[in-house]
PDB file of C-alpha atoms in Angstrom:
ATOM      1  CA  MET H  17      34.055  25.487 -10.941  1.00 49.00           C
ATOM      2  CA  ASN H  18      30.809  27.296 -10.570  1.00 51.00           C
ATOM      3  CA  SER H  19      30.953  28.159 -14.174  1.00 53.00           C
ATOM      4  CA  ARG H  20      30.662  24.570 -15.169  1.00 57.00           C
ATOM      5  CA  ARG H  21      27.730  24.080 -12.849  1.00 55.00           C
ATOM      6  CA  THR H  22      26.082  27.110 -14.312  1.00 52.00           C
ATOM      7  CA  PHE H  23      26.666  26.062 -17.888  1.00 50.00           C
ATOM      8  CA  ILE H  24      25.060  22.705 -17.408  1.00 52.00           C
ATOM      9  CA  LYS H  25      21.982  24.111 -15.605  1.00 50.00           C
ATOM     10  CA  GLN H  26      21.633  26.444 -18.441  1.00 50.00           C
ATOM     11  CA  ALA H  27      22.308  23.794 -21.367  1.00 51.00           C
ATOM     12  CA  GLY H  28      20.051  21.328 -19.929  1.00 49.00           C
ATOM     13  CA  ILE H  29      41.341   4.950 -20.571  1.00 35.00           C
ATOM     14  CA  ALA H  30      43.456  -3.576 -23.351  1.00 38.00           C
ATOM     15  CA  ALA H  31      45.416  -6.332 -23.173  1.00 36.00           C
ATOM     16  CA  ALA H  32      48.463  -4.726 -24.904  1.00 38.00           C
ATOM     17  CA  ALA H  33      48.664  -2.231 -22.146  1.00 39.00           C
ATOM     18  CA  GLY H  34      48.383  -5.070 -19.627  1.00 40.00           C
ATOM     19  CA  LEU H  35      51.428  -6.827 -20.880  1.00 37.00           C
ATOM     20  CA  VAL H  36      53.363  -3.705 -19.963  1.00 37.00           C
ATOM     21  CA  LEU H  37      51.585  -2.481 -16.834  1.00 38.00           C
ATOM     22  CA  PRO H  38      49.295  -5.092 -15.375  1.00 39.00           C
ATOM     23  CA  SER H  39      47.566  -2.398 -13.233  1.00 44.00           C
ATOM     24  CA  PHE H  40      46.130  -0.905 -16.653  1.00 45.00           C
ATOM     25  CA  ALA H  41      44.814  -4.204 -17.978  1.00 43.00           C
ATOM     26  CA  CYS H  42      41.401  -2.685 -18.480  1.00 51.00           C
ATOM     27  CA  VAL H  43      42.753   0.486 -20.305  1.00 49.00           C
ATOM     28  CA  LYS H  44      42.185   0.389 -24.135  1.00 49.00           C
ATOM     29  CA  SER H  45      45.754   1.654 -24.645  1.00 48.00           C
ATOM     30  CA  SER H  46      48.519   2.676 -22.326  1.00 58.00           C
ATOM     31  CA  LYS H  47      49.041   5.965 -24.142  1.00 79.00           C
ATOM     32  CA  VAL H  48      45.595   7.054 -25.094  1.00 94.00           C
ATOM     33  CA  VAL H  49      44.513  10.144 -23.326  1.00 96.00           C
ATOM     34  CA  GLY H  50      41.306  12.020 -23.906  1.00 98.00           C
ATOM     35  CA  LEU H  51      40.163  15.616 -23.498  1.00 98.00           C
ATOM     36  CA  GLN H  52      36.868  16.887 -22.043  1.00 98.00           C
ATOM     37  CA  LEU H  53      36.216  19.703 -24.685  1.00 98.00           C
ATOM     38  CA  TYR H  54      34.598  21.828 -22.000  1.00 98.00           C
ATOM     39  CA  SER H  55      38.182  22.689 -21.157  1.00 98.00           C
ATOM     40  CA  LEU H  56      38.215  24.839 -24.347  1.00 98.00           C
ATOM     41  CA  ARG H  57      34.698  26.165 -24.066  1.00 98.00           C
ATOM     42  CA  GLU H  58      35.764  29.726 -24.614  1.00 97.00           C
ATOM     43  CA  LEU H  59      37.340  28.869 -27.887  1.00 97.00           C
ATOM     44  CA  LEU H  60      35.397  25.946 -29.360  1.00 97.00           C
ATOM     45  CA  PRO H  61      32.041  27.602 -30.423  1.00 96.00           C
ATOM     46  CA  GLN H  62      33.790  30.172 -32.476  1.00 96.00           C
ATOM     47  CA  ASP H  63      35.882  27.842 -34.367  1.00 98.00           C
ATOM     48  CA  PRO H  64      35.098  24.068 -33.693  1.00 98.00           C
ATOM     49  CA  ARG H  65      37.052  22.991 -36.857  1.00 98.00           C
ATOM     50  CA  GLY H  66      40.173  24.729 -35.845  1.00 98.00           C
ATOM     51  CA  VAL H  67      39.999  23.775 -32.238  1.00 98.00           C
ATOM     52  CA  ILE H  68      39.431  20.107 -33.061  1.00 98.00           C
ATOM     53  CA  ALA H  69      42.442  20.219 -35.352  1.00 98.00           C
ATOM     54  CA  LYS H  70      44.649  21.782 -32.514  1.00 98.00           C
ATOM     55  CA  VAL H  71      43.484  19.156 -30.023  1.00 98.00           C
ATOM     56  CA  ALA H  72      44.608  16.473 -32.399  1.00 97.00           C
ATOM     57  CA  ALA H  73      47.867  18.253 -32.943  1.00 96.00           C
ATOM     58  CA  ALA H  74      48.449  18.470 -29.280  1.00 96.00           C
ATOM     59  CA  GLY H  75      48.463  14.615 -29.292  1.00 94.00           C
ATOM     60  CA  TYR H  76      45.059  13.647 -27.993  1.00 97.00           C
ATOM     61  CA  LYS H  77      43.259  10.664 -29.486  1.00 97.00           C
ATOM     62  CA  GLU H  78      40.022  10.886 -27.766  1.00 98.00           C
ATOM     63  CA  VAL H  79      37.666  13.648 -26.903  1.00 98.00           C
ATOM     64  CA  GLU H  80      34.632  13.977 -24.801  1.00 99.00           C
ATOM     65  CA  THR H  81      31.820  16.221 -25.860  1.00 98.00           C
ATOM     66  CA  TYR H  82      29.504  18.550 -24.016  1.00 98.00           C
ATOM     67  CA  GLY H  83      26.540  20.912 -24.798  1.00 97.00           C
ATOM     68  CA  TYR H  84      24.773  18.953 -27.544  1.00 98.00           C
ATOM     69  CA  SER H  85      21.260  19.986 -28.500  1.00 97.00           C
ATOM     70  CA  ALA H  86      19.080  18.923 -31.188  1.00 96.00           C
ATOM     71  CA  GLU H  87      18.796  22.596 -32.344  1.00 97.00           C
ATOM     72  CA  GLY H  88      22.507  23.670 -32.188  1.00 97.00           C
ATOM     73  CA  GLY H  89      24.172  20.406 -32.567  1.00 98.00           C
ATOM     74  CA  PHE H  90      27.808  20.074 -31.753  1.00 98.00           C
ATOM     75  CA  TRP H  91      28.767  23.814 -31.936  1.00 97.00           C
ATOM     76  CA  GLY H  92      26.851  24.286 -35.071  1.00 97.00           C
ATOM     77  CA  LEU H  93      27.703  20.861 -36.616  1.00 98.00           C
ATOM     78  CA  ASP H  94      25.119  18.170 -36.971  1.00 98.00           C
ATOM     79  CA  PRO H  95      26.220  14.765 -35.654  1.00 98.00           C
ATOM     80  CA  LYS H  96      27.308  13.465 -39.075  1.00 98.00           C
ATOM     81  CA  SER H  97      29.428  16.512 -39.886  1.00 98.00           C
ATOM     82  CA  PHE H  98      30.985  16.331 -36.352  1.00 98.00           C
ATOM     83  CA  LYS H  99      31.657  12.609 -36.779  1.00 98.00           C
ATOM     84  CA  ASN H 100      33.373  13.363 -40.012  1.00 98.00           C
ATOM     85  CA  LEU H 101      35.504  16.168 -38.462  1.00 98.00           C
ATOM     86  CA  LEU H 102      36.706  13.729 -35.789  1.00 98.00           C
ATOM     87  CA  ILE H 103      37.677  11.084 -38.237  1.00 98.00           C
ATOM     88  CA  GLU H 104      39.627  13.865 -40.436  1.00 98.00           C
ATOM     89  CA  ASN H 105      41.620  14.445 -37.287  1.00 98.00           C
ATOM     90  CA  GLY H 106      42.150  10.917 -36.134  1.00 98.00           C
ATOM     91  CA  LEU H 107      39.972  11.312 -33.101  1.00 98.00           C
ATOM     92  CA  THR H 108      37.020   9.404 -31.584  1.00 98.00           C
ATOM     93  CA  ALA H 109      34.535  10.589 -28.979  1.00 98.00           C
ATOM     94  CA  PRO H 110      33.916   7.566 -26.598  1.00 98.00           C
ATOM     95  CA  SER H 111      31.670   9.851 -24.258  1.00 98.00           C
ATOM     96  CA  GLY H 112      29.704  12.833 -24.295  1.00 98.00           C
ATOM     97  CA  HIS H 113      27.991  14.842 -21.534  1.00 98.00           C
ATOM     98  CA  TYR H 114      24.313  15.280 -21.927  1.00 98.00           C
ATOM     99  CA  GLY H 115      22.168  16.705 -19.236  1.00 98.00           C
ATOM    100  CA  ILE H 116      19.092  14.597 -18.719  1.00 98.00           C
ATOM    101  CA  ASP H 117      17.483  16.592 -15.721  1.00 98.00           C
ATOM    102  CA  LYS H 118      14.332  16.778 -17.781  1.00 97.00           C
ATOM    103  CA  TYR H 119      13.875  12.921 -18.105  1.00 98.00           C
ATOM    104  CA  ILE H 120      14.920  12.404 -14.403  1.00 98.00           C
ATOM    105  CA  GLN H 121      12.247  14.933 -13.412  1.00 97.00           C
ATOM    106  CA  ASP H 122       9.126  13.737 -15.580  1.00 96.00           C
ATOM    107  CA  GLY H 123      10.263  10.666 -17.492  1.00 96.00           C
ATOM    108  CA  ASN H 124       9.759  12.152 -20.820  1.00 95.00           C
ATOM    109  CA  GLU H 125      11.924  10.224 -23.352  1.00 97.00           C
ATOM    110  CA  GLU H 126      12.041  12.654 -26.289  1.00 97.00           C
ATOM    111  CA  GLU H 127      15.126  14.707 -25.387  1.00 97.00           C
ATOM    112  CA  LEU H 128      16.867  11.600 -24.040  1.00 98.00           C
ATOM    113  CA  LYS H 129      16.190   9.735 -27.328  1.00 98.00           C
ATOM    114  CA  SER H 130      17.685  12.636 -29.259  1.00 98.00           C
ATOM    115  CA  PHE H 131      20.786  12.398 -27.269  1.00 98.00           C
ATOM    116  CA  ILE H 132      21.080   8.661 -27.797  1.00 98.00           C
ATOM    117  CA  ALA H 133      20.791   9.197 -31.536  1.00 98.00           C
ATOM    118  CA  ALA H 134      23.531  11.836 -31.459  1.00 98.00           C
ATOM    119  CA  ALA H 135      25.800   9.914 -29.375  1.00 98.00           C
ATOM    120  CA  SER H 136      25.248   6.769 -31.574  1.00 98.00           C
ATOM    121  CA  ALA H 137      25.834   8.816 -34.596  1.00 98.00           C
ATOM    122  CA  ILE H 138      29.298   9.908 -33.579  1.00 98.00           C
ATOM    123  CA  GLY H 139      30.267   6.587 -32.501  1.00 98.00           C
ATOM    124  CA  SER H 140      30.340   7.019 -28.631  1.00 98.00           C
ATOM    125  CA  GLU H 141      30.394   4.162 -26.225  1.00 98.00           C
ATOM    126  CA  TYR H 142      28.750   6.413 -23.340  1.00 98.00           C
ATOM    127  CA  LEU H 143      26.160   8.868 -22.765  1.00 98.00           C
ATOM    128  CA  THR H 144      27.362  10.550 -19.625  1.00 99.00           C
ATOM    129  CA  VAL H 145      25.237  12.429 -17.231  1.00 98.00           C
ATOM    130  CA  PRO H 146      27.319  15.507 -16.152  1.00 98.00           C
ATOM    131  CA  TYR H 147      25.282  17.099 -13.380  1.00 98.00           C
ATOM    132  CA  LEU H 148      22.097  16.939 -11.250  1.00 98.00           C
ATOM    133  CA  GLY H 149      20.126  20.103 -10.505  1.00 98.00           C
ATOM    134  CA  ASP H 150      19.555  21.117  -6.826  1.00 98.00           C
ATOM    135  CA  ALA H 151      15.962  20.332  -6.958  1.00 98.00           C
ATOM    136  CA  LEU H 152      16.692  16.593  -7.875  1.00 98.00           C
ATOM    137  CA  ARG H 153      19.024  15.906  -4.885  1.00 98.00           C
ATOM    138  CA  GLN H 154      17.532  17.172  -1.798  1.00 98.00           C
ATOM    139  CA  ASN H 155      17.657  13.897   0.293  1.00 98.00           C
ATOM    140  CA  ALA H 156      18.626  10.234   0.150  1.00 98.00           C
ATOM    141  CA  ASP H 157      15.421   9.188  -1.379  1.00 98.00           C
ATOM    142  CA  ASP H 158      16.015  11.638  -4.328  1.00 98.00           C
ATOM    143  CA  TYR H 159      19.223   9.786  -5.090  1.00 98.00           C
ATOM    144  CA  LYS H 160      17.205   6.581  -5.173  1.00 98.00           C
ATOM    145  CA  LYS H 161      14.876   8.091  -7.522  1.00 98.00           C
ATOM    146  CA  VAL H 162      17.796   9.222  -9.811  1.00 98.00           C
ATOM    147  CA  ALA H 163      19.311   5.795  -9.662  1.00 98.00           C
ATOM    148  CA  ALA H 164      15.955   4.204 -10.825  1.00 98.00           C
ATOM    149  CA  LYS H 165      15.841   6.757 -13.617  1.00 98.00           C
ATOM    150  CA  LEU H 166      19.532   5.925 -14.419  1.00 98.00           C
ATOM    151  CA  ASN H 167      18.571   2.231 -14.875  1.00 98.00           C
ATOM    152  CA  GLN H 168      15.677   3.017 -17.133  1.00 98.00           C
ATOM    153  CA  ALA H 169      17.849   5.345 -19.232  1.00 98.00           C
ATOM    154  CA  GLY H 170      20.450   2.723 -19.180  1.00 98.00           C
ATOM    155  CA  ALA H 171      18.025   0.246 -20.724  1.00 98.00           C
ATOM    156  CA  LEU H 172      17.285   2.674 -23.637  1.00 98.00           C
ATOM    157  CA  CYS H 173      20.967   3.363 -24.041  1.00 98.00           C
ATOM    158  CA  LYS H 174      21.578  -0.359 -24.103  1.00 98.00           C
ATOM    159  CA  ALA H 175      19.015  -0.862 -26.872  1.00 97.00           C
ATOM    160  CA  SER H 176      21.113   1.417 -28.989  1.00 97.00           C
ATOM    161  CA  GLY H 177      24.436  -0.118 -28.238  1.00 98.00           C
ATOM    162  CA  LEU H 178      25.317   2.518 -25.629  1.00 98.00           C
ATOM    163  CA  LYS H 179      25.994   2.681 -21.932  1.00 98.00           C
ATOM    164  CA  ILE H 180      24.880   5.391 -19.650  1.00 98.00           C
ATOM    165  CA  ALA H 181      27.450   6.825 -17.017  1.00 98.00           C
ATOM    166  CA  TYR H 182      27.306   9.187 -14.223  1.00 99.00           C
ATOM    167  CA  HIS H 183      29.788  11.892 -13.582  1.00 98.00           C
ATOM    168  CA  ASN H 184      30.196  13.290 -10.116  1.00 98.00           C
ATOM    169  CA  HIS H 185      31.021  16.625  -8.583  1.00 98.00           C
ATOM    170  CA  ASP H 186      31.408  17.094  -4.758  1.00 97.00           C
ATOM    171  CA  PHE H 187      27.728  17.348  -3.707  1.00 98.00           C
ATOM    172  CA  GLU H 188      27.347  13.631  -4.395  1.00 98.00           C
ATOM    173  CA  LEU H 189      29.838  12.941  -1.650  1.00 98.00           C
ATOM    174  CA  LYS H 190      27.722  14.725   1.062  1.00 97.00           C
ATOM    175  CA  SER H 191      26.818  12.512   3.866  1.00 97.00           C
ATOM    176  CA  TRP H 192      23.087  11.323   4.362  1.00 97.00           C
ATOM    177  CA  GLY H 193      23.282   9.240   7.465  1.00 96.00           C
ATOM    178  CA  GLU H 194      26.017   6.608   7.079  1.00 96.00           C
ATOM    179  CA  THR H 195      26.057   6.880   3.175  1.00 97.00           C
ATOM    180  CA  THR H 196      26.387   9.465   0.437  1.00 98.00           C
ATOM    181  CA  GLY H 197      24.479  10.139  -2.802  1.00 98.00           C
ATOM    182  CA  LEU H 198      27.135   8.680  -4.891  1.00 98.00           C
ATOM    183  CA  GLU H 199      27.236   5.381  -2.861  1.00 98.00           C
ATOM    184  CA  ILE H 200      23.360   5.298  -3.075  1.00 98.00           C
ATOM    185  CA  MET H 201      23.622   5.622  -6.759  1.00 98.00           C
ATOM    186  CA  LEU H 202      26.366   2.850  -6.980  1.00 98.00           C
ATOM    187  CA  LYS H 203      24.225   0.445  -4.896  1.00 98.00           C
ATOM    188  CA  GLU H 204      20.850   1.260  -6.586  1.00 98.00           C
ATOM    189  CA  THR H 205      21.971   1.146 -10.162  1.00 98.00           C
ATOM    190  CA  ASP H 206      22.421  -2.004 -12.338  1.00 98.00           C
ATOM    191  CA  PRO H 207      26.284  -2.610 -13.143  1.00 98.00           C
ATOM    192  CA  LYS H 208      25.182  -3.860 -16.408  1.00 98.00           C
ATOM    193  CA  LEU H 209      23.370  -0.702 -17.330  1.00 98.00           C
ATOM    194  CA  VAL H 210      25.146   2.178 -15.528  1.00 98.00           C
ATOM    195  CA  ASP H 211      28.805   2.974 -15.249  1.00 98.00           C
ATOM    196  CA  PHE H 212      30.322   5.957 -13.402  1.00 99.00           C
ATOM    197  CA  GLU H 213      32.817   8.504 -14.530  1.00 99.00           C
ATOM    198  CA  MET H 214      34.849   9.649 -11.504  1.00 98.00           C
ATOM    199  CA  ASP H 215      36.026  13.228 -11.489  1.00 98.00           C
ATOM    200  CA  ILE H 216      39.279  12.798  -9.320  1.00 98.00           C
ATOM    201  CA  TYR H 217      39.475  16.395  -8.454  1.00 98.00           C
ATOM    202  CA  TRP H 218      36.005  16.586  -7.083  1.00 98.00           C
ATOM    203  CA  VAL H 219      36.402  13.310  -5.010  1.00 98.00           C
ATOM    204  CA  VAL H 220      39.657  14.657  -3.493  1.00 98.00           C
ATOM    205  CA  ARG H 221      38.282  18.006  -2.907  1.00 98.00           C
ATOM    206  CA  SER H 222      35.301  16.524  -1.097  1.00 97.00           C
ATOM    207  CA  GLY H 223      37.864  14.823   1.320  1.00 97.00           C
ATOM    208  CA  LYS H 224      37.273  11.468   0.019  1.00 97.00           C
ATOM    209  CA  ASP H 225      39.760   8.783  -1.163  1.00 98.00           C
ATOM    210  CA  PRO H 226      39.296   7.522  -4.856  1.00 98.00           C
ATOM    211  CA  ILE H 227      41.152   4.266  -3.941  1.00 98.00           C
ATOM    212  CA  GLN H 228      38.718   3.439  -1.233  1.00 98.00           C
ATOM    213  CA  LEU H 229      35.864   3.937  -3.672  1.00 98.00           C
ATOM    214  CA  PHE H 230      37.572   1.521  -6.300  1.00 98.00           C
ATOM    215  CA  ASP H 231      37.955  -0.962  -3.408  1.00 98.00           C
ATOM    216  CA  ALA H 232      34.480  -0.529  -2.392  1.00 98.00           C
ATOM    217  CA  TYR H 233      32.868  -0.650  -5.926  1.00 98.00           C
ATOM    218  CA  PRO H 234      35.235  -2.567  -8.220  1.00 98.00           C
ATOM    219  CA  GLY H 235      34.733  -2.143 -11.907  1.00 98.00           C
ATOM    220  CA  ARG H 236      32.212   0.609 -11.552  1.00 98.00           C
ATOM    221  CA  PHE H 237      34.534   3.581 -12.442  1.00 98.00           C
ATOM    222  CA  THR H 238      35.246   2.950 -16.224  1.00 98.00           C
ATOM    223  CA  MET H 239      36.115   6.453 -16.927  1.00 98.00           C
ATOM    224  CA  TRP H 240      38.089   9.190 -14.885  1.00 98.00           C
ATOM    225  CA  HIS H 241      38.243  12.912 -15.192  1.00 98.00           C
ATOM    226  CA  VAL H 242      42.006  13.475 -14.692  1.00 98.00           C
ATOM    227  CA  LYS H 243      42.533  17.128 -13.449  1.00 97.00           C
ATOM    228  CA  ASP H 244      44.739  18.581 -10.938  1.00 98.00           C
ATOM    229  CA  MET H 245      44.298  20.933  -7.758  1.00 98.00           C
ATOM    230  CA  ASP H 246      46.235  23.843  -7.171  1.00 97.00           C
ATOM    231  CA  LYS H 247      48.126  23.528  -3.932  1.00 97.00           C
ATOM    232  CA  ALA H 248      47.358  26.917  -2.785  1.00 97.00           C
ATOM    233  CA  ASN H 249      43.785  27.234  -3.851  1.00 97.00           C
ATOM    234  CA  ASN H 250      41.668  24.123  -3.864  1.00 97.00           C
ATOM    235  CA  GLU H 251      39.076  25.843  -5.952  1.00 96.00           C
ATOM    236  CA  LYS H 252      41.441  26.088  -8.965  1.00 97.00           C
ATOM    237  CA  ASN H 253      42.493  23.619 -11.541  1.00 96.00           C
ATOM    238  CA  ILE H 254      46.278  23.406 -12.631  1.00 98.00           C
ATOM    239  CA  GLU H 255      48.224  21.325 -14.981  1.00 98.00           C
ATOM    240  CA  VAL H 256      48.171  17.689 -14.215  1.00 98.00           C
ATOM    241  CA  GLY H 257      51.374  16.978 -12.200  1.00 98.00           C
ATOM    242  CA  SER H 258      51.824  20.240 -10.963  1.00 98.00           C
ATOM    243  CA  GLY H 259      49.319  20.196  -8.274  1.00 98.00           C
ATOM    244  CA  GLY H 260      48.372  18.519  -4.972  1.00 97.00           C
ATOM    245  CA  ILE H 261      46.622  15.233  -6.174  1.00 98.00           C
ATOM    246  CA  ASP H 262      48.662  12.119  -5.774  1.00 98.00           C
ATOM    247  CA  TYR H 263      47.899  10.741  -9.270  1.00 98.00           C
ATOM    248  CA  LYS H 264      50.570   8.232  -9.238  1.00 98.00           C
ATOM    249  CA  THR H 265      49.119   6.418  -6.345  1.00 98.00           C
ATOM    250  CA  ILE H 266      45.615   6.758  -7.711  1.00 98.00           C
ATOM    251  CA  PHE H 267      46.546   5.284 -11.056  1.00 98.00           C
ATOM    252  CA  LYS H 268      47.672   2.164  -9.216  1.00 97.00           C
ATOM    253  CA  GLY H 269      44.058   1.490  -8.643  1.00 98.00           C
ATOM    254  CA  ALA H 270      43.098   1.764 -12.402  1.00 97.00           C
ATOM    255  CA  LYS H 271      42.545  -2.033 -12.836  1.00 97.00           C
ATOM    256  CA  LYS H 272      40.363  -2.174  -9.627  1.00 98.00           C
ATOM    257  CA  ALA H 273      38.381   0.809 -10.750  1.00 98.00           C
ATOM    258  CA  GLY H 274      37.788  -0.841 -14.284  1.00 98.00           C
ATOM    259  CA  LEU H 275      39.286   2.145 -16.043  1.00 98.00           C
ATOM    260  CA  LYS H 276      38.833   2.290 -19.851  1.00 97.00           C
ATOM    261  CA  HIS H 277      39.152   6.048 -20.603  1.00 98.00           C
ATOM    262  CA  ALA H 278      41.423   8.719 -18.824  1.00 98.00           C
ATOM    263  CA  ILE H 279      39.975  11.939 -19.819  1.00 98.00           C
ATOM    264  CA  MET H 280      41.937  15.176 -18.879  1.00 98.00           C
ATOM    265  CA  GLU H 281      39.866  18.183 -18.105  1.00 98.00           C
ATOM    266  CA  GLN H 282      40.847  21.800 -16.912  1.00 97.00           C
ATOM    267  CA  GLU H 283      38.380  24.417 -15.992  1.00 95.00           C
ATOM    268  CA  ASN H 284      40.684  27.373 -15.745  1.00 95.00           C
ATOM    269  CA  PHE H 285      44.130  28.222 -17.083  1.00 97.00           C
ATOM    270  CA  ASP H 286      47.104  30.264 -16.062  1.00 95.00           C
ATOM    271  CA  MET H 287      49.031  29.642 -19.358  1.00 96.00           C
ATOM    272  CA  GLU H 288      48.004  29.507 -22.769  1.00 97.00           C
ATOM    273  CA  PRO H 289      45.356  26.822 -23.121  1.00 97.00           C
ATOM    274  CA  TYR H 290      46.740  24.673 -25.910  1.00 98.00           C
ATOM    275  CA  ALA H 291      50.235  24.840 -24.135  1.00 98.00           C
ATOM    276  CA  SER H 292      48.363  23.788 -20.942  1.00 98.00           C
ATOM    277  CA  ILE H 293      46.481  20.766 -22.281  1.00 98.00           C
ATOM    278  CA  THR H 294      49.604  19.604 -23.950  1.00 98.00           C
ATOM    279  CA  GLN H 295      51.629  19.663 -20.829  1.00 98.00           C
ATOM    280  CA  SER H 296      48.887  17.663 -18.924  1.00 98.00           C
ATOM    281  CA  GLN H 297      48.707  15.154 -21.616  1.00 97.00           C
ATOM    282  CA  ASN H 298      52.360  14.660 -21.764  1.00 97.00           C
ATOM    283  CA  TYR H 299      52.527  14.072 -18.013  1.00 97.00           C
ATOM    284  CA  ILE H 300      49.649  11.625 -18.143  1.00 97.00           C
ATOM    285  CA  LYS H 301      51.252   9.584 -20.898  1.00 96.00           C
ATOM    286  CA  THR H 302      54.826   9.683 -19.568  1.00 96.00           C
ATOM    287  CA  GLU H 303      54.237   9.517 -15.734  1.00 97.00           C
ATOM    288  CA  LEU H 304      50.967   7.770 -15.265  1.00 97.00           C
ATOM    289  CA  LEU H 305      50.296   5.277 -17.941  1.00 93.00           C
TER     290      LEU H 305
END
């Protein structure tokens, strides 16, 4: 898990479905599963075209990007080339992870605008904030400041047809008096401008109940990271359906949460990565959606 945090510091789920399963009325398709490409971070930079083709061959229809920079693009591909690669493989990228610590820190819009341009160019719906550096979250007031910046960034995104979203780890669930950083951000951000991507694994690992959060903040969690927790070691991911997280119960809250995109992520593997992501996707499709 720390590897993801370190990387981010350094790189600065429709009406048809509702007819079958009413609980998923918000979901674009009952069988669409996305993949956070960070799961394949050790393979992707060396062969982005080959990896994207294998992700599509595994049955995924959506991907979520990470690590974009104006200099390096998407693993050496500029936004137009990456968009064409997605089209060639029948994929879309509704969301991407873009670190905006610099913008939150000093309000400089230059880098943020480059991220908005890239996300727009590849046809994304969301520009998702994946992480907050330690210095930006030292107390409850810091989270209020972050929320204010998310609202401002959300307005910029809206002007380009995007929406900003915030992805949690566990530190946002730390208590500050009778509240948490995540709750502060949920209360202080404008629902018209800011959505949230709930990482189910981190919520459960922190001791919180995703369903309670869905009930308290309906419609705010339009994206989920679906990754399972090893039963013997809570610091380790395992294929979805093989671990200790009760996803069948959690997915009953999809409508209340406002879920539009279910995105599988796995940060470590005990089996061949493509076999792993295929197994997880098959479980989500057949058992959860």
